[in-house]
Amino acid sequence: MNDPQVFKEELIAQTLKKLSKKGYQLDIDALNDLEENRKKLQLETESLQAERNQLSKDIAKKIKTEDVSPLKNKVSEINERIKSIADALEQVRAQLTDIYLDIPNVPDDSVPDGKDEDDNIEIRSHGEIRAFDFEIKDHVHLGEALKGIAFDQAAKLSGSRFVVLKGNLAKLNRALINFMLDTHTNEHGYQEVNVPQLVKTECMVGTGQLPKFAEDQFSLNEDGLSLIPTAEVPVTNLHRDDILNKADLPIKYVAYTACFRREAGAYGKDTRGMIRLHQFEKVELVNFVAQGEAENALESLTNNAEAILQKLGLPYRVVALCGGDLGFSATKTYDIEVWMPSQNKYREISSCSHFGQFQARRMKARYRDENIKKPILLDTLNGSGLAVGRTLVAILENNQNSDGSINVPQALIPYMGGLKTIT
């Protein structure tokens, strides 16, 4: 018969090996020391409580016939010791919580090895890259010439990494949002939800943004709220602490929101234009599925996001992220990258991930299967369907004409009131 302790140690070793794909190294000795200290403090507390209970019984028996002051003094000493241990135990538990919340999700076995985005693997590509017979202009040049992009006015209002859209470019932005929402609700079976864009700390912890990425969040500390970095946070937390019925799965939500990020880790990157802003907009897809269904759901969700680019006629590719480029909460991710002519390369426009039970465990999001007694953790997934600003940028650059005008994609003409060219 196998030794349970040996089995446990082997399981931990296998998990740590998988986590090393993400470049994560757990200080297992420090964790074990804290766990041993926690157990020691708990055992001492239980022992002291038992001793106090016995003393209380002795006091009750002897109070009428003997001087019980020494016993009462002993009880007081025990209470003081229990209080001291409770304070120490709270500190140890807080340290353990910090360690556990800092451990990333375990990568799926299919995730390729690699250190960064250069090691990601292209899965497929779609559409032909246009050959221009004139000098390509970037979206900043195009938008400012059309008087539709105003970074100077945005800076006057809010500082750098903000943008003001005007006229037909503001209308094109709105058209994209409505087109994306209509496509996902009418063709892909998503239910539209409109959610708050300020959330509680526990929501950010639930989806994995906190405490790991605190420096990248905009927070209102006096209110205990954070501006959302993505609609993933409020939409996924819709089922925090819920127990759903398996018959109601899968649940597929789509939401349009503004998103807010400090971009703390992106100093000096993409400082020109709309690629990396503090405030931007996304249409987000979120799925809740039963365990064992996430792999197929990820393929479907990714296809849903791709459909938007196909309808807009924008060339793109899908890449599987390697371990070193995989997000903290994700167990597997496909990035969809759209072609940007001015940069002569593909840029991320959607990240489609499944998280296994990682988020559900943090949120206590479960479902009930009539064949299983205990509630089961859900699998969660999400992906952009799509990032609105980057889609706008891709349309401007891929659909530009030599005179600086922009051809409106056929799918958006009805949303633009019949307008076919922005001049």
Coordinates of N, CA, C and O in Angstrom, one line a residue, residues 7-106:
F7 N 2.9 10.0 -1.3 CA 2.0 10.4 -2.4 C 1.8 11.9 -2.4 O 1.9 12.6 -3.5
K8 N 1.6 12.5 -1.2 CA 1.4 13.9 -1.1 C 2.6 14.7 -1.6 O 2.6 15.7 -2.3
E9 N 3.8 14.2 -1.1 CA 5.1 14.9 -1.5 C 5.3 14.8 -3.0 O 5.8 15.8 -3.6
E10 N 5.0 13.7 -3.6 CA 5.1 13.6 -5.1 C 4.2 14.5 -5.8 O 4.6 15.1 -6.8
L11 N 3.0 14.6 -5.3 CA 2.0 15.5 -5.9 C 2.4 16.9 -5.9 O 2.3 17.7 -6.8
I12 N 3.0 17.3 -4.7 CA 3.5 18.7 -4.6 C 4.6 18.9 -5.5 O 4.7 20.0 -6.2
A13 N 5.5 18.0 -5.6 CA 6.7 18.1 -6.5 C 6.3 18.2 -8.0 O 6.8 19.1 -8.7
Q14 N 5.3 17.5 -8.4 CA 4.7 17.6 -9.8 C 4.1 18.9 -10.0 O 4.3 19.5 -11.1
T15 N 3.4 19.4 -9.0 CA 2.7 20.8 -9.1 C 3.8 21.9 -9.3 O 3.7 22.8 -10.1
L16 N 4.8 21.8 -8.4 CA 5.9 22.8 -8.5 C 6.6 22.8 -9.8 O 7.0 23.8 -10.3
K17 N 6.8 21.6 -10.3 CA 7.5 21.4 -11.6 C 6.6 22.1 -12.7 O 7.2 22.8 -13.6
K18 N 5.3 21.9 -12.7 CA 4.4 22.6 -13.7 C 4.5 24.1 -13.5 O 4.5 24.8 -14.5
L19 N 4.5 24.6 -12.2 CA 4.5 26.0 -12.0 C 5.8 26.6 -12.5 O 5.8 27.8 -12.8
S20 N 6.9 25.9 -12.5 CA 8.1 26.4 -13.0 C 8.0 26.8 -14.5 O 8.8 27.6 -15.0
K21 N 7.0 26.3 -15.2 CA 6.8 26.7 -16.6 C 6.5 28.2 -16.6 O 6.8 28.9 -17.6
K22 N 5.9 28.7 -15.6 CA 5.6 30.2 -15.5 C 6.7 31.0 -14.9 O 6.6 32.2 -14.6
G23 N 7.8 30.3 -14.6 CA 8.9 30.9 -13.9 C 8.7 31.1 -12.4 O 9.4 32.0 -11.8
Y24 N 7.7 30.4 -11.9 CA 7.4 30.6 -10.4 C 8.2 29.6 -9.6 O 8.2 28.4 -9.9
Q25 N 8.8 30.0 -8.5 CA 9.5 29.1 -7.6 C 8.9 29.4 -6.2 O 9.0 30.5 -5.7
L26 N 8.3 28.3 -5.6 CA 7.7 28.4 -4.3 C 8.8 28.1 -3.2 O 9.5 27.1 -3.4
D27 N 8.9 28.9 -2.2 CA 9.8 28.6 -1.1 C 9.1 27.6 -0.2 O 8.4 28.0 0.8
I28 N 9.2 26.3 -0.5 CA 8.4 25.3 0.1 C 8.9 25.1 1.6 O 8.0 24.8 2.5
D29 N 10.1 25.4 1.9 CA 10.6 25.3 3.3 C 10.0 26.4 4.2 O 9.5 26.1 5.3
A30 N 9.9 27.6 3.6 CA 9.2 28.7 4.4 C 7.7 28.4 4.6 O 7.2 28.6 5.7
L31 N 7.1 27.8 3.6 CA 5.7 27.4 3.7 C 5.5 26.3 4.7 O 4.6 26.4 5.6
N32 N 6.4 25.3 4.7 CA 6.3 24.2 5.7 C 6.5 24.7 7.1 O 5.8 24.3 8.0
D33 N 7.4 25.7 7.3 CA 7.7 26.2 8.6 C 6.5 26.9 9.1 O 6.1 26.8 10.3
L34 N 5.8 27.7 8.3 CA 4.6 28.4 8.7 C 3.5 27.5 9.1 O 2.8 27.7 10.0
E35 N 3.4 26.4 8.2 CA 2.3 25.4 8.5 C 2.6 24.7 9.8 O 1.7 24.5 10.6
E36 N 3.8 24.4 10.1 CA 4.2 23.7 11.4 C 3.9 24.6 12.5 O 3.4 24.2 13.6
N37 N 4.2 25.9 12.4 CA 4.0 26.9 13.4 C 2.5 27.0 13.7 O 2.0 27.1 14.8
R38 N 1.7 27.1 12.6 CA 0.2 27.2 12.7 C -0.3 26.0 13.5 O -1.1 26.2 14.4
K39 N 0.1 24.8 13.1 CA -0.4 23.6 13.8 C 0.0 23.6 15.3 O -0.8 23.2 16.2
K40 N 1.3 24.0 15.6 CA 1.7 24.1 16.9 C 0.9 25.0 17.8 O 0.5 24.7 18.9
L41 N 0.6 26.2 17.2 CA -0.2 27.2 17.9 C -1.6 26.7 18.1 O -2.2 27.0 19.2
Q42 N -2.2 26.1 17.1 CA -3.5 25.6 17.3 C -3.6 24.5 18.3 O -4.6 24.4 19.1
L43 N -2.6 23.6 18.3 CA -2.6 22.5 19.3 C -2.5 23.1 20.7 O -3.1 22.6 21.7
E44 N -1.6 24.1 20.9 CA -1.4 24.7 22.2 C -2.7 25.4 22.6 O -3.1 25.3 23.8
T45 N -3.4 26.0 21.7 CA -4.7 26.7 22.0 C -5.7 25.6 22.5 O -6.4 25.8 23.5
E46 N -5.8 24.5 21.8 CA -6.8 23.5 22.1 C -6.4 22.9 23.5 O -7.3 22.6 24.3
S47 N -5.1 22.7 23.8 CA -4.7 22.2 25.1 C -5.1 23.1 26.2 O -5.6 22.7 27.3
L48 N -4.8 24.4 26.0 CA -5.1 25.4 27.0 C -6.6 25.6 27.2 O -7.1 25.8 28.4
Q49 N -7.4 25.5 26.1 CA -8.8 25.5 26.3 C -9.4 24.4 27.1 O -10.3 24.5 27.9
A50 N -8.8 23.2 26.8 CA -9.2 22.0 27.6 C -8.9 22.2 29.1 O -9.7 21.8 30.0
E51 N -7.6 22.7 29.4 CA -7.2 22.9 30.7 C -8.1 24.0 31.4 O -8.5 23.8 32.6
R52 N -8.5 25.0 30.7 CA -9.4 26.1 31.2 C -10.8 25.5 31.5 O -11.4 25.8 32.6
N53 N -11.3 24.6 30.7 CA -12.6 24.0 30.9 C -12.6 23.2 32.2 O -13.5 23.2 33.0
Q54 N -11.5 22.4 32.4 CA -11.4 21.6 33.5 C -11.3 22.4 34.8 O -11.9 22.1 35.8
L55 N -10.5 23.5 34.7 CA -10.4 24.4 35.9 C -11.7 25.1 36.2 O -12.1 25.2 37.4
S56 N -12.5 25.4 35.2 CA -13.8 26.0 35.4 C -14.7 25.0 36.1 O -15.5 25.4 37.0
K57 N -14.6 23.7 35.8 CA -15.4 22.7 36.4 C -15.0 22.6 37.9 O -15.8 22.4 38.8
D58 N -13.6 22.6 38.1 CA -13.1 22.5 39.5 C -13.6 23.7 40.3 O -14.0 23.5 41.5
I59 N -13.6 24.9 39.7 CA -14.0 26.0 40.5 C -15.5 25.9 40.9 O -15.9 26.2 42.0
A60 N -16.3 25.4 39.9 CA -17.7 25.2 40.2 C -18.0 24.3 41.4 O -18.9 24.4 42.2
K61 N -17.1 23.2 41.4 CA -17.3 22.2 42.5 C -16.8 22.7 43.9 O -17.4 22.4 44.9
K62 N -15.7 23.5 43.9 CA -15.0 23.9 45.1 C -15.4 25.2 45.7 O -15.0 25.6 46.8
I63 N -16.1 26.0 44.9 CA -16.3 27.4 45.2 C -17.0 27.6 46.6 O -16.8 28.6 47.3
K64 N -17.8 26.7 47.0 CA -18.5 26.8 48.3 C -17.8 26.3 49.5 O -18.1 26.6 50.6
T65 N -16.7 25.5 49.2 CA -16.0 24.9 50.3 C -14.5 25.2 50.4 O -13.9 25.0 51.5
E66 N -14.0 25.8 49.3 CA -12.5 26.1 49.3 C -12.3 27.5 48.7 O -13.1 28.1 48.1
D67 N -11.0 28.0 49.0 CA -10.6 29.2 48.3 C -10.2 28.9 46.9 O -9.2 28.1 46.7
V68 N -10.9 29.4 46.0 CA -10.6 29.1 44.5 C -9.9 30.2 43.8 O -9.7 30.2 42.6
S69 N -9.3 31.2 44.6 CA -8.6 32.3 44.0 C -7.4 31.8 43.1 O -7.2 32.3 42.0
P70 N -6.6 30.8 43.6 CA -5.5 30.3 42.8 C -6.0 29.8 41.5 O -5.4 29.9 40.4
L71 N -7.2 29.1 41.5 CA -7.7 28.5 40.3 C -8.1 29.6 39.3 O -7.9 29.5 38.1
K72 N -8.8 30.6 39.9 CA -9.2 31.7 39.1 C -8.0 32.5 38.5 O -8.1 32.9 37.3
N73 N -7.0 32.6 39.2 CA -5.8 33.3 38.7 C -5.2 32.5 37.6 O -4.7 33.0 36.6
K74 N -5.2 31.1 37.7 CA -4.7 30.3 36.7 C -5.5 30.4 35.4 O -5.0 30.5 34.3
V75 N -6.9 30.5 35.6 CA -7.7 30.7 34.4 C -7.4 32.0 33.7 O -7.4 32.1 32.5
S76 N -7.2 33.1 34.5 CA -6.8 34.4 33.9 C -5.5 34.3 33.1 O -5.4 34.9 32.0
E77 N -4.5 33.6 33.7 CA -3.3 33.4 33.0 C -3.5 32.6 31.7 O -2.9 33.0 30.7
I78 N -4.3 31.6 31.7 CA -4.6 30.8 30.5 C -5.3 31.7 29.5 O -4.9 31.7 28.3
N79 N -6.2 32.6 29.9 CA -6.9 33.5 29.0 C -6.0 34.4 28.3 O -6.1 34.7 27.1
E80 N -5.0 34.9 29.1 CA -4.0 35.8 28.5 C -3.1 35.1 27.5 O -2.8 35.7 26.4
R81 N -2.8 33.9 27.8 CA -1.9 33.1 26.9 C -2.7 32.8 25.6 O -2.2 32.9 24.5
I82 N -4.0 32.4 25.8 CA -4.8 32.1 24.6 C -4.9 33.3 23.7 O -4.8 33.2 22.5
K83 N -5.1 34.5 24.3 CA -5.2 35.8 23.5 C -3.9 36.0 22.8 O -3.9 36.4 21.6
S84 N -2.8 35.8 23.5 CA -1.5 36.0 22.9 C -1.3 35.1 21.7 O -0.8 35.4 20.6
I85 N -1.6 33.8 21.9 CA -1.5 32.8 20.8 C -2.4 33.2 19.6 O -2.0 33.0 18.5
A86 N -3.6 33.7 19.9 CA -4.6 34.1 18.9 C -4.0 35.1 18.0 O -4.1 35.1 16.8
D87 N -3.3 36.1 18.6 CA -2.7 37.2 17.9 C -1.6 36.6 17.0 O -1.4 37.0 15.8
A88 N -0.8 35.7 17.5 CA 0.3 35.1 16.8 C -0.2 34.2 15.6 O 0.3 34.2 14.5
L89 N -1.3 33.5 15.9 CA -1.9 32.6 15.0 C -2.5 33.5 13.8 O -2.4 33.1 12.6
E90 N -3.1 34.6 14.1 CA -3.7 35.5 13.1 C -2.6 36.0 12.1 O -2.7 36.0 10.9
Q91 N -1.4 36.3 12.7 CA -0.3 36.7 11.9 C 0.2 35.6 11.0 O 0.5 35.8 9.8
V92 N 0.3 34.4 11.5 CA 0.8 33.3 10.7 C -0.2 33.0 9.6 O 0.2 32.7 8.5
R93 N -1.5 33.0 9.9 CA -2.5 32.8 8.9 C -2.5 33.8 7.8 O -2.7 33.5 6.6
A94 N -2.2 35.1 8.2 CA -2.1 36.1 7.2 C -0.9 35.9 6.3 O -1.0 36.1 5.1
Q95 N 0.2 35.5 6.9 CA 1.4 35.2 6.1 C 1.1 34.0 5.1 O 1.5 34.0 3.9
L96 N 0.4 33.0 5.6 CA 0.0 31.8 4.8 C -0.9 32.3 3.6 O -0.7 31.8 2.5
T97 N -1.9 33.1 4.0 CA -2.8 33.6 2.9 C -2.1 34.4 1.9 O -2.3 34.2 0.7
D98 N -1.1 35.2 2.3 CA -0.3 36.0 1.3 C 0.4 35.0 0.3 O 0.5 35.3 -0.9
I99 N 1.0 34.0 0.9 CA 1.8 33.0 0.1 C 0.8 32.3 -0.9 O 1.1 32.2 -2.1
Y100 N -0.3 31.8 -0.3 CA -1.2 31.0 -1.2 C -1.8 31.9 -2.3 O -2.0 31.4 -3.4
L101 N -2.2 33.1 -2.0 CA -2.7 34.0 -3.0 C -1.7 34.4 -4.0 O -2.1 34.9 -5.1
D102 N -0.5 34.3 -3.7 CA 0.6 34.6 -4.7 C 1.0 33.5 -5.6 O 1.8 33.7 -6.5
I103 N 0.5 32.3 -5.3 CA 0.8 31.1 -6.1 C -0.1 31.2 -7.4 O -1.3 31.2 -7.3
P104 N 0.5 31.2 -8.6 CA -0.3 31.3 -9.8 C -1.0 29.9 -10.1 O -0.7 28.9 -9.5
N105 N -1.9 30.0 -11.1 CA -2.6 28.8 -11.5 C -1.6 27.9 -12.2 O -0.6 28.3 -12.9
V106 N -1.8 26.6 -12.1 CA -1.0 25.6 -12.7 C -1.2 25.5 -14.2 O -2.4 25.4 -14.7

